């Protein structure tokens, strides 16, 4: 049954559903006997999209330390779209499994969490992020200030913060690694080159992110400058380590309750965390 709510019809008539979206009337066809039925192909596509959405949520949750809520309004959809494209490419319909190469997630390289403030507009050099065998190397070239690092109005200090997110493809174990924060003043002339090295386990998706967090420091008072429209944060690199994850669970890892190979029961997870959610959804 449908009824008028102001100028709009709300509810159902036959196989039609009427909704209000802001100032527009939306009419949709109900799924089911008289609606559109899902084929096997569309159901599999929906499952892949579900995986992409969950993986995007893992990334967003991990990098919330960098982004807070200062991301643009389309960021969630943009990230889902990129991961959906990646997973469609890696999905094998014959086996219903995902096959990842080291560069399968390269589409995420350079992903800005806030399109209103692309990081490249503030930092005019590029960091190098490479995974060689089991070693992740992050290299920051020397900076000339203010030529290579721009300071917005009212700011005089910038915290350059890096984070690495790891997700085991087989088990769904995840780990967050916060690297050393570099505090940079706008009255510095240069910042020496820096390098970070991390050992990465086999069979992991490795995502490296960075944010430029600006402040104004006056005496003992520190005032944040970043806000909803200005928060330069980016995924620098996303790569996959070769091999199969074979580390036992320990307290340095968390169990995400999500993996790309859900048909195998995760025997490595702690007993209180193992659940049917690791099976096919």
XYZ file of C-alpha atoms in Angstrom:
281
model
C 0.000 0.000 0.000
C 1.220 3.505 -0.800
C 0.213 6.861 0.631
C 0.985 10.483 -0.042
C 3.433 12.221 2.257
C 3.347 15.853 1.293
C 3.843 15.946 -2.487
C 5.358 12.460 -2.685
C 3.966 8.943 -2.866
C 5.547 6.621 -0.280
C 5.083 2.835 -0.199
C 4.251 0.057 -2.661
C 1.727 -0.482 -5.445
C 1.934 -3.879 -7.157
C 5.561 -4.554 -8.020
C 6.537 -0.882 -7.733
C 8.075 0.825 -4.715
C 7.827 4.604 -4.298
C 10.408 6.520 -2.274
C 11.453 10.096 -1.618
C 15.067 11.144 -2.135
C 15.551 14.765 -1.107
C 13.236 16.632 -3.520
C 12.772 13.798 -6.010
C 10.314 10.942 -6.379
C 12.047 7.569 -6.817
C 10.237 4.575 -8.345
C 11.848 1.121 -8.194
C 10.798 -2.354 -9.318
C 10.529 -4.960 -6.569
C 12.720 -8.064 -6.939
C 10.957 -11.413 -6.865
C 8.294 -13.125 -8.927
C 7.320 -10.004 -10.838
C 10.627 -8.217 -10.508
C 14.163 -8.815 -11.659
C 15.670 -12.139 -10.647
C 19.365 -12.513 -10.000
C 21.253 -14.859 -12.294
C 24.203 -16.956 -11.114
C 26.504 -14.395 -12.723
C 24.883 -11.443 -10.965
C 24.942 -13.281 -7.643
C 28.692 -13.914 -8.036
C 29.205 -10.267 -8.967
C 27.320 -9.282 -5.816
C 29.572 -11.548 -3.729
C 32.684 -9.989 -5.253
C 31.330 -6.516 -4.527
C 30.640 -7.628 -0.963
C 34.265 -8.704 -0.609
C 35.429 -5.384 -2.043
C 33.226 -3.465 0.383
C 34.526 -5.423 3.378
C 38.148 -5.011 2.323
C 37.569 -1.276 1.840
C 36.153 -1.154 5.360
C 39.307 -2.849 6.685
C 41.408 -0.152 5.023
C 39.218 2.707 6.228
C 39.180 1.391 9.790
C 42.944 0.920 9.829
C 43.685 4.352 8.372
C 41.138 6.207 10.495
C 44.188 7.248 12.532
C 45.300 9.200 9.451
C 41.951 10.396 8.146
C 39.735 10.836 11.192
C 36.452 11.935 9.631
C 38.197 14.485 7.404
C 37.613 12.718 4.095
C 35.493 13.865 1.172
C 31.879 12.789 0.866
C 32.538 10.382 -2.018
C 35.597 8.677 -0.533
C 33.812 5.498 0.579
C 32.227 5.005 -2.841
C 35.492 5.775 -4.615
C 37.402 3.228 -2.536
C 34.707 0.577 -3.002
C 34.788 1.174 -6.756
C 38.563 0.726 -6.974
C 38.575 -2.444 -4.888
C 35.629 -3.884 -6.815
C 37.530 -3.377 -10.083
C 40.591 -5.067 -8.564
C 38.713 -8.065 -7.192
C 36.748 -8.606 -10.420
C 40.083 -8.838 -12.224
C 41.507 -11.303 -9.670
C 38.408 -13.492 -9.220
C 38.530 -16.930 -10.858
C 34.948 -18.119 -11.591
C 36.042 -21.718 -12.214
C 37.499 -22.129 -8.724
C 35.571 -19.281 -7.038
C 38.853 -18.068 -5.573
C 41.012 -14.962 -5.883
C 44.480 -15.083 -7.383
C 46.655 -12.106 -6.512
C 49.895 -10.957 -8.098
C 52.366 -8.603 -6.388
C 50.924 -5.619 -8.263
C 47.232 -6.614 -8.219
C 46.328 -3.680 -5.951
C 48.404 -1.043 -7.749
C 45.193 0.851 -8.635
C 45.164 1.993 -5.002
C 48.581 3.674 -5.337
C 48.075 7.415 -4.986
C 44.486 7.140 -3.697
C 43.636 10.405 -1.899
C 41.283 10.088 1.046
C 40.231 13.700 0.507
C 39.907 14.916 -3.082
C 39.545 18.476 -1.791
C 43.183 18.409 -0.651
C 45.318 16.030 -2.785
C 48.553 15.286 -0.985
C 50.598 16.104 -4.114
C 49.523 19.752 -3.774
C 51.243 19.942 -0.387
C 54.196 17.575 -0.852
C 56.089 18.135 -4.091
C 58.287 15.058 -3.922
C 57.353 11.379 -4.109
C 58.205 8.746 -1.555
C 59.508 5.424 -2.829
C 57.792 2.299 -1.458
C 59.127 -1.080 -2.609
C 58.647 -4.632 -1.420
C 61.705 -6.743 -2.198
C 61.356 -10.350 -1.089
C 60.237 -9.895 2.545
C 61.521 -6.363 3.095
C 59.374 -3.261 2.687
C 61.513 -0.176 2.087
C 60.008 3.297 2.398
C 62.308 6.115 1.287
C 61.689 9.818 1.780
C 64.051 12.042 -0.261
C 65.571 15.114 1.337
C 63.187 18.077 1.404
C 63.777 21.737 0.759
C 61.320 23.885 2.682
C 59.103 25.533 1.526
C 59.819 24.441 -2.072
C 58.994 20.748 -1.488
C 56.631 20.998 1.499
C 53.923 23.669 1.504
C 52.481 25.039 4.724
C 48.887 26.322 4.703
C 47.992 29.638 6.318
C 48.189 29.740 10.124
C 50.325 26.574 10.339
C 53.968 26.470 11.379
C 54.408 22.752 12.126
C 53.699 19.588 10.148
C 53.662 16.018 11.425
C 54.448 13.615 8.592
C 52.927 10.307 9.699
C 53.209 6.900 8.027
C 51.262 3.723 8.633
C 51.418 0.193 7.204
C 48.406 -2.125 7.169
C 48.855 -5.877 6.682
C 46.129 -8.400 5.892
C 46.831 -12.122 5.569
C 45.074 -13.401 2.443
C 44.625 -16.916 3.821
C 43.792 -16.368 7.481
C 42.342 -12.861 7.717
C 44.855 -11.843 10.387
C 45.585 -8.113 10.266
C 48.202 -5.842 11.766
C 48.697 -2.077 11.930
C 52.195 -0.630 12.137
C 52.662 3.061 12.972
C 56.056 4.352 11.885
C 58.087 7.161 13.410
C 56.400 10.560 13.112
C 58.526 13.331 11.605
C 57.831 16.788 13.048
C 58.771 19.490 10.566
C 58.850 23.231 11.225
C 58.176 25.796 8.517
C 61.325 27.686 9.446
C 63.516 24.679 8.648
C 65.463 24.980 5.418
C 65.897 21.264 4.763
C 64.856 17.861 6.028
C 67.394 15.052 5.549
C 66.384 11.945 3.598
C 64.905 9.131 5.683
C 64.364 5.415 5.173
C 62.214 2.856 6.969
C 62.582 -0.926 6.622
C 60.006 -3.509 7.681
C 59.916 -7.294 7.450
C 56.692 -8.403 5.760
C 55.318 -11.961 6.127
C 54.475 -14.060 3.086
C 50.950 -13.999 1.657
C 49.918 -10.541 2.836
C 48.339 -7.512 1.252
C 50.510 -4.613 2.383
C 49.030 -1.092 2.235
C 51.163 1.952 3.124
C 49.475 5.276 3.913
C 50.600 8.772 4.868
C 49.088 12.006 6.189
C 50.404 15.530 6.575
C 48.984 16.766 9.878
C 49.433 20.537 10.252
C 49.419 22.569 13.483
C 50.105 26.024 14.752
C 52.274 26.000 17.858
C 52.458 29.124 20.012
C 54.203 28.580 23.314
C 52.444 25.676 24.998
C 49.359 26.011 22.791
C 48.956 23.662 19.799
C 46.066 24.340 17.406
C 45.074 21.846 14.714
C 44.880 23.230 11.172
C 43.589 20.148 9.297
C 39.814 20.021 8.871
C 37.050 18.427 6.782
C 38.036 20.285 3.602
C 41.799 20.057 4.128
C 43.422 16.803 5.175
C 46.195 15.597 2.828
C 46.176 11.806 3.306
C 46.975 9.183 0.701
C 47.604 5.499 0.045
C 51.210 5.557 -1.095
C 51.435 1.927 -2.132
C 49.506 -1.340 -2.070
C 51.301 -4.573 -2.860
C 51.119 -8.314 -2.200
C 53.913 -10.434 -0.752
C 54.605 -13.769 -2.427
C 53.997 -17.150 -0.817
C 51.446 -18.282 1.746
C 51.005 -16.817 5.199
C 52.251 -19.340 7.771
C 52.650 -17.402 11.010
C 50.726 -18.533 14.103
C 48.409 -16.034 15.736
C 49.925 -13.854 18.449
C 48.907 -10.667 20.219
C 50.567 -8.438 17.615
C 47.866 -9.507 15.142
C 44.117 -9.042 15.219
C 41.557 -11.303 13.568
C 39.562 -9.313 11.018
C 36.908 -12.051 10.540
C 37.464 -11.534 6.837
C 39.589 -13.344 4.284
C 39.673 -13.791 0.540
C 39.690 -17.599 0.749
C 36.676 -18.227 2.993
C 36.119 -21.867 2.061
C 38.971 -22.987 4.355
C 38.245 -23.014 8.082
C 40.782 -20.825 9.856
C 42.363 -23.219 12.334
C 45.056 -20.677 13.242
C 42.608 -18.200 14.764
C 42.109 -18.183 18.533
C 39.225 -20.452 19.579
C 37.047 -17.581 20.749
C 37.506 -15.769 17.413
C 37.012 -18.641 14.967
C 33.495 -18.561 13.548
C 31.286 -19.488 10.654
C 31.928 -16.023 9.252
C 35.131 -17.417 7.767
C 33.033 -19.629 5.475
C 31.471 -18.667 2.183
C 29.018 -15.807 2.628
